[in-house]
Coordinates of C-alpha atoms in Angstrom, one line a residue:
M1 CA 0.0 -0.1 -0.1
S2 CA 1.1 3.5 -0.6
G3 CA 2.2 6.2 1.6
L4 CA -0.9 8.1 1.0
S5 CA -3.4 5.2 1.7
R6 CA -5.5 5.8 4.7
H7 CA -3.7 8.7 6.1
A8 CA -6.5 11.2 5.3
A9 CA -10.4 11.0 5.3
I10 CA -13.4 12.7 3.8
V11 CA -15.3 14.5 7.0
G12 CA -17.5 16.5 5.8
I13 CA -19.8 17.0 2.4
G14 CA -22.0 20.0 1.8
A15 CA -23.9 21.2 -1.5
T16 CA -26.6 23.8 -2.8
D17 CA -29.7 22.9 -4.4
F18 CA -29.3 21.6 -7.8
S19 CA -31.5 23.8 -10.3
K20 CA -31.5 24.7 -13.7
D21 CA -31.7 28.5 -12.9
S22 CA -29.7 29.3 -9.2
G23 CA -30.2 32.8 -9.3
R24 CA -27.3 33.2 -7.3
S25 CA -23.6 33.7 -8.5
E26 CA -21.1 31.3 -8.9
L27 CA -19.2 32.9 -6.1
R28 CA -22.2 32.3 -3.7
L29 CA -22.7 28.9 -4.7
A30 CA -19.2 27.8 -4.0
A31 CA -19.3 29.7 -0.5
E32 CA -22.7 28.4 0.4
A33 CA -21.4 24.5 -0.6
V34 CA -18.2 25.2 1.5
T35 CA -20.1 26.5 4.5
A36 CA -22.5 23.5 4.5
A37 CA -19.5 21.1 4.2
L38 CA -17.8 22.6 7.4
A39 CA -21.1 22.7 9.4
D40 CA -21.3 18.9 8.4
A41 CA -17.8 18.2 9.6
G42 CA -18.2 19.7 12.9
L43 CA -15.5 22.2 12.0
T44 CA -15.4 26.3 11.6
P45 CA -14.0 28.4 8.8
A46 CA -10.8 29.1 11.3
D47 CA -10.1 25.3 10.8
V48 CA -9.6 25.7 7.1
D49 CA -6.0 26.1 5.9
G50 CA -6.5 24.8 2.3
L51 CA -8.7 25.2 -0.8
T52 CA -8.7 23.1 -4.1
T53 CA -10.6 23.2 -7.1
F54 CA -10.9 23.0 -10.8
T55 CA -9.2 25.2 -13.5
M56 CA -12.5 25.6 -15.1
D57 CA -14.1 26.9 -11.9
T58 CA -14.5 30.7 -12.1
N59 CA -13.9 31.0 -8.2
T60 CA -10.1 31.8 -7.1
Q61 CA -9.2 30.3 -3.8
A62 CA -8.9 33.4 -2.4
A63 CA -12.3 34.9 -3.3
V64 CA -13.8 31.6 -1.6
A65 CA -12.0 32.1 1.5
R66 CA -13.2 35.4 1.8
A67 CA -16.8 34.8 1.2
A68 CA -16.8 31.8 3.6
G69 CA -14.9 33.6 6.3
I70 CA -11.7 31.5 5.8
P71 CA -8.9 33.7 7.4
S72 CA -5.8 32.1 5.6
L73 CA -4.5 29.7 3.6
K74 CA -1.3 27.4 3.6
F75 CA -2.5 25.2 0.4
F76 CA -4.1 25.8 -2.8
S77 CA -4.5 24.2 -6.3
N78 CA -6.3 23.6 -9.4
I79 CA -6.5 20.4 -11.5
P80 CA -7.2 20.8 -15.1
F81 CA -8.8 18.4 -17.5
G82 CA -12.9 19.5 -16.7
G83 CA -14.3 16.5 -15.1
G84 CA -11.4 14.5 -14.6
A85 CA -10.3 16.8 -11.8
A86 CA -13.2 15.7 -9.4
A87 CA -11.2 12.9 -7.5
A88 CA -8.0 14.7 -7.9
T89 CA -9.2 17.5 -5.7
V90 CA -9.6 14.8 -3.3
Q91 CA -6.3 13.2 -3.8
Q92 CA -4.4 16.9 -3.9
A93 CA -6.1 17.4 -0.4
A94 CA -5.2 14.3 0.9
M95 CA -1.6 14.9 -0.2
A96 CA -1.5 18.1 1.3
V97 CA -3.0 16.5 4.9
A98 CA -0.8 13.7 4.6
T99 CA 2.4 15.7 4.2
G100 CA 1.7 18.1 6.9
V101 CA 1.4 21.0 4.4
A102 CA -2.3 21.7 5.6
D103 CA -4.4 20.4 8.6
V104 CA -8.0 21.2 6.8
V105 CA -8.7 21.1 3.1
V106 CA -11.6 21.6 1.4
A107 CA -12.3 20.7 -2.1
Y108 CA -14.9 22.4 -4.2
R109 CA -16.8 23.1 -7.6
A110 CA -19.5 25.6 -8.1
F111 CA -20.9 26.7 -11.5
N112 CA -24.1 27.9 -13.2
E113 CA -23.6 25.3 -16.0
R114 CA -27.1 25.5 -17.4
S115 CA -28.2 29.2 -16.7
G116 CA -24.5 30.4 -17.6
H117 CA -21.9 29.0 -19.7
R118 CA -23.2 25.5 -20.9
F119 CA -20.5 23.1 -21.8
G120 CA -22.2 20.8 -23.8
Q121 CA -22.7 23.6 -26.7
F122 CA -20.6 24.2 -29.9
S123 CA -17.5 26.5 -29.2
T124 CA -15.7 27.6 -32.0
Q125 CA -13.4 29.6 -29.5
L126 CA -11.8 26.3 -28.3
A127 CA -10.4 25.5 -31.7
G128 CA -9.1 28.9 -32.2
N129 CA -7.2 29.4 -29.1
A130 CA -3.2 29.8 -29.4
T131 CA -2.6 27.0 -27.3
S132 CA -1.9 23.2 -27.9
S133 CA -5.3 22.5 -26.9
G134 CA -6.4 24.7 -29.6
V135 CA -4.3 23.1 -32.0
D136 CA -5.7 19.6 -31.1
N137 CA -9.4 21.0 -31.3
A138 CA -8.8 22.2 -34.8
F139 CA -8.2 19.2 -36.2
S140 CA -11.9 17.6 -34.7
Y141 CA -13.8 21.0 -34.9
T142 CA -13.5 20.9 -38.6
H143 CA -15.3 17.7 -39.1
G144 CA -18.3 18.7 -36.9
L145 CA -16.7 17.1 -33.7
G146 CA -17.3 20.3 -31.5
T147 CA -19.5 19.0 -28.7
P148 CA -18.7 16.2 -26.1
A149 CA -21.8 14.1 -27.3
A150 CA -20.2 14.0 -30.6
Q151 CA -16.8 13.2 -29.7
V152 CA -18.1 10.5 -27.5
A153 CA -20.3 9.0 -30.1
M154 CA -17.3 8.2 -32.1
V155 CA -15.7 6.0 -29.5
A156 CA -19.2 4.6 -28.8
R157 CA -19.8 3.4 -32.3
R158 CA -16.7 1.7 -32.6
Y159 CA -17.0 0.0 -29.1
M160 CA -20.2 -1.3 -30.4
H161 CA -18.8 -2.7 -33.7
V162 CA -15.9 -4.5 -31.9
Y163 CA -17.8 -6.0 -28.8
G164 CA -21.6 -6.1 -30.0
A165 CA -23.0 -3.7 -27.4
T166 CA -26.3 -2.1 -28.4
S167 CA -28.1 1.0 -27.6
A168 CA -30.1 -0.7 -25.3
D169 CA -27.2 -1.8 -23.1
F170 CA -26.2 1.8 -22.9
G171 CA -29.9 2.6 -22.0
T172 CA -29.5 0.2 -19.0
I173 CA -27.2 2.7 -17.5
A174 CA -29.8 5.6 -17.7
V175 CA -32.6 3.6 -16.8
T176 CA -30.4 2.4 -13.6
D177 CA -29.4 5.8 -12.6
R178 CA -33.2 7.4 -13.2
K179 CA -34.3 4.5 -10.9
H180 CA -32.0 5.4 -8.2
A181 CA -32.7 9.3 -8.5
A182 CA -36.6 8.7 -8.5
V183 CA -36.2 8.3 -4.6
N184 CA -33.6 11.0 -4.0
P185 CA -35.5 14.2 -3.2
N186 CA -32.3 16.4 -4.0
A187 CA -32.3 14.7 -7.6
H188 CA -33.5 16.8 -10.6
F189 CA -35.3 14.0 -11.6
F190 CA -36.7 12.8 -8.3
G191 CA -40.1 11.1 -8.9
K192 CA -39.4 10.6 -12.5
P193 CA -38.0 6.9 -13.4
I194 CA -37.7 6.0 -17.1
T195 CA -38.3 2.9 -18.8
L196 CA -35.9 1.4 -21.5
E197 CA -38.7 2.1 -24.1
E198 CA -38.8 5.6 -23.3
H199 CA -34.9 6.0 -23.5
Q200 CA -34.8 4.2 -27.0
A201 CA -37.7 6.8 -28.2
S202 CA -35.9 9.5 -27.1
R203 CA -34.6 11.8 -29.8
W204 CA -30.9 11.3 -31.5
I205 CA -28.0 13.9 -30.3
A206 CA -25.4 12.1 -32.1
E207 CA -25.9 8.8 -33.0
P208 CA -25.5 6.3 -31.3
L209 CA -26.6 8.6 -28.4
H210 CA -29.9 9.3 -27.5
L211 CA -31.0 12.3 -25.4
L212 CA -31.2 9.9 -22.4
D213 CA -27.7 8.7 -22.8
C214 CA -26.2 12.2 -22.0
C215 CA -26.1 14.0 -18.7
Q216 CA -27.8 16.9 -17.2
E217 CA -26.5 20.7 -17.4
T218 CA -27.2 21.9 -13.7
D219 CA -26.4 24.8 -11.6
G220 CA -25.0 24.3 -8.2
G221 CA -22.1 23.7 -5.9
V222 CA -20.5 20.8 -3.7
A223 CA -17.6 21.0 -1.4
I224 CA -15.7 18.0 0.2
V225 CA -13.5 18.7 3.7
V226 CA -10.4 16.5 4.1
T227 CA -8.2 16.2 7.1
S228 CA -6.2 13.4 8.6
A229 CA -7.7 10.0 9.6
E230 CA -6.3 10.8 13.1
R231 CA -8.4 14.0 13.6
A232 CA -11.2 12.5 11.8
R233 CA -11.8 10.1 14.8
D234 CA -12.9 13.2 17.1
L235 CA -15.3 14.6 14.6
P236 CA -19.1 14.1 14.5
Q237 CA -19.4 12.3 11.1
K238 CA -18.2 8.6 10.3
A239 CA -14.9 9.1 8.4
A240 CA -14.6 8.3 4.8
V241 CA -11.1 7.1 4.9
I242 CA -9.2 7.6 1.4
A243 CA -7.6 4.3 0.8
G244 CA -6.8 5.2 -2.5
A245 CA -6.3 8.2 -4.8
A246 CA -5.2 8.4 -8.2
Q247 CA -4.6 10.1 -11.6
G248 CA -4.3 9.0 -14.8
S249 CA -3.3 10.0 -18.8
G250 CA -3.1 7.2 -20.9
A251 CA -1.0 7.0 -24.2
D252 CA -1.9 9.1 -27.2
Q253 CA -4.1 11.1 -24.8
Y254 CA -6.0 14.3 -26.2
V255 CA -9.1 15.8 -24.5
M256 CA -12.2 13.9 -25.5
T257 CA -10.8 13.1 -28.7
S258 CA -8.1 10.0 -28.4
Y259 CA -9.1 8.9 -31.9
Y260 CA -5.4 7.9 -32.8
R261 CA -5.2 5.0 -30.6
D262 CA -5.1 1.4 -31.7
G263 CA -8.4 0.0 -30.4
M264 CA -10.4 3.1 -29.8
T265 CA -12.3 1.0 -27.6
G266 CA -11.4 1.7 -24.0
L267 CA -10.3 4.5 -21.7
P268 CA -6.7 3.3 -21.0
E269 CA -6.5 6.6 -18.5
M270 CA -9.0 5.0 -16.4
G271 CA -7.1 1.5 -16.5
L272 CA -4.1 3.2 -15.2
V273 CA -6.3 4.9 -12.3
G274 CA -7.8 1.5 -11.3
D275 CA -4.2 0.0 -11.4
Q276 CA -3.2 2.6 -8.8
L277 CA -6.2 2.4 -6.7
W278 CA -6.0 -1.3 -6.4
A279 CA -2.4 -1.3 -5.7
Q280 CA -2.6 1.6 -3.1
S281 CA -5.8 0.3 -1.0
G282 CA -4.7 -3.3 -1.1
L283 CA -8.3 -3.9 -2.3
R284 CA -9.6 -5.1 -5.3
P285 CA -12.7 -4.9 -7.7
E286 CA -14.6 -7.7 -5.9
D287 CA -14.1 -5.9 -2.6
M288 CA -16.3 -3.3 -3.7
Q289 CA -20.0 -3.2 -2.5
A290 CA -21.0 -0.2 -5.0
A291 CA -19.5 2.1 -7.9
I292 CA -19.9 5.8 -8.4
L293 CA -18.8 5.9 -12.0
Y294 CA -18.5 9.1 -14.1
D295 CA -22.0 9.0 -16.2
H296 CA -21.6 12.0 -18.5
F297 CA -22.4 9.7 -21.2
T298 CA -23.7 5.9 -20.9
P299 CA -21.1 4.3 -23.1
F300 CA -18.2 5.5 -21.2
V301 CA -19.6 3.6 -18.0
L302 CA -19.5 0.4 -19.5
M303 CA -15.7 1.1 -20.8
Q304 CA -14.9 1.6 -16.9
L305 CA -16.2 -1.3 -15.9
E306 CA -13.8 -3.1 -17.9
E307 CA -11.1 -0.7 -17.3
L308 CA -11.4 -1.1 -13.7
G309 CA -11.5 -4.8 -13.6
F310 CA -15.1 -5.6 -12.8
C311 CA -15.3 -7.7 -16.0
G312 CA -13.2 -8.4 -19.2
R313 CA -12.9 -6.6 -22.4
G314 CA -16.3 -6.5 -24.1
E315 CA -18.1 -8.1 -21.2
A316 CA -19.6 -4.9 -19.5
K317 CA -22.9 -5.8 -21.7
D318 CA -23.2 -9.1 -20.1
F319 CA -22.0 -7.7 -16.5
I320 CA -25.1 -5.4 -16.4
K321 CA -27.9 -7.2 -17.1
D322 CA -30.6 -8.5 -14.9
G323 CA -30.6 -5.8 -12.7
A324 CA -26.7 -6.1 -11.6
L325 CA -26.2 -2.5 -11.2
E326 CA -29.2 -1.7 -9.0
L327 CA -29.8 -1.8 -5.5
G328 CA -29.5 -5.4 -4.2
G329 CA -27.5 -6.4 -7.5
R330 CA -23.9 -7.4 -7.8
L331 CA -22.8 -3.8 -8.0
P332 CA -25.1 -1.0 -7.1
L333 CA -24.3 2.0 -9.5
N334 CA -24.7 5.5 -9.0
T335 CA -27.0 5.3 -5.9
H336 CA -27.7 8.9 -5.8
G337 CA -28.8 8.8 -9.8
G338 CA -25.5 10.2 -11.1
Q339 CA -25.2 12.9 -13.3
L340 CA -27.9 11.6 -15.6
G341 CA -30.4 11.5 -12.8
E342 CA -29.2 13.8 -9.9
A343 CA -27.1 16.8 -11.0
Y344 CA -24.2 17.5 -13.4
I345 CA -21.5 18.8 -10.6
H346 CA -18.7 17.6 -12.6
G347 CA -18.4 14.5 -10.6
M348 CA -18.5 16.3 -7.1
N349 CA -21.9 15.1 -6.1
G350 CA -20.7 11.7 -6.7
I351 CA -17.8 11.7 -4.3
A352 CA -20.6 13.2 -1.7
E353 CA -22.7 10.0 -2.5
G354 CA -19.6 7.8 -2.1
V355 CA -19.3 9.6 1.4
R356 CA -22.8 9.0 2.3
Q357 CA -22.8 5.0 1.3
I358 CA -19.8 4.9 3.8
R359 CA -21.9 6.6 6.5
G360 CA -24.7 4.6 5.7
T361 CA -26.9 7.5 5.0
S362 CA -27.8 7.5 1.4
V363 CA -31.2 7.2 0.2
N364 CA -30.2 3.8 -1.6
Q365 CA -28.1 2.4 1.1
V366 CA -26.0 -0.8 0.3
D367 CA -26.4 -3.0 3.0
G368 CA -23.3 -4.0 4.7
L369 CA -21.0 -1.6 2.6
R370 CA -17.6 -1.2 3.5
N371 CA -15.7 -0.1 0.4
I372 CA -16.4 1.9 -2.7
V373 CA -14.8 3.2 -6.0
V374 CA -15.4 6.6 -7.1
T375 CA -14.2 8.1 -10.7
A376 CA -14.2 11.1 -12.3
G377 CA -14.3 12.4 -15.9
T378 CA -13.8 10.1 -19.0
G379 CA -12.5 10.7 -22.3
V380 CA -10.2 13.2 -20.5
P381 CA -7.0 12.8 -18.2
T382 CA -8.9 11.5 -15.2
S383 CA -8.9 10.2 -11.7
G384 CA -10.4 8.3 -8.8
L385 CA -10.9 7.3 -5.3
V386 CA -11.3 4.1 -3.0
L387 CA -13.1 5.3 -0.1
T388 CA -13.3 3.0 3.0
G389 CA -15.1 2.9 6.7
N390 CA -12.5 0.5 7.7

């Protein structure tokens, strides 16, 4: 096991409401989430000496510190690659705590992604930037691959061709997430499950992706409080101990357009993350009682199951059959409803759900849960966590 494993823990989680029009600034959303997370942890702003977030977040650590009443900071960091940063913010916080750089670090993400800047839309500006990313995007944008759905559709079509997966297999993920969201009062789709027939009848966004294969656009914020495992013992909430925390960027990696790999049927960067998580934690896929897998698009959930070792290459379509991902199945998935059903907060709400499962407070609680794996954005350099209550 690595020197990082089990030295830090998540002791607080907080969130705003999830909506399509928050009516508040992104800074206010961040401050609300941080304040709620500290209250949940039984800590005060004066206890915090570190903040970490995404490069895409518009709220600087200094601004959030002022807004949340945090007096001073000894540690701050930003993680790139959009949703791929989610678990990495917790990894950075855990590293800071484990090395003594900081004592209490809060990871946060807040945005008005529905009422403000919408990531799912075509943006020619990205292809015109005088950066390496601009050059990369210039190759795909000229072919119409300028939205995340279109970019994922290319890989999904290849995966279907090689392994025989179908749109209905992708739909199983959407139906499962919505079933879990339907009993989650905080979910946008609370009380609104879907059938596979409804999934199949939903309009095309970019074949083979239907509307119901694509995650939401959401306003809101989430914050996660990390401190040492030792200090966590004196705090009110049951700690979610960080048994593994890893980042990964695969061979020939691009951001959403890694089309030059030989197979183009998987997510090698997630395989790299998985290898690290199992080595760090001393646990294996069979030791996980549930999984929170980043679900911005359903096909990438199947690929993650394979990359993380829950099943072999091309076998995810069979692994997920017969309610395997539902409560009571072999691997309950996204028990909060995921980004398809609860909200799209760049994966941070999934980390919060992992903590609730460890605490035993999820609305879809898995009986006897001890360990859970959580992943960040796919199609990009990414990250992941293994959380344990042991």
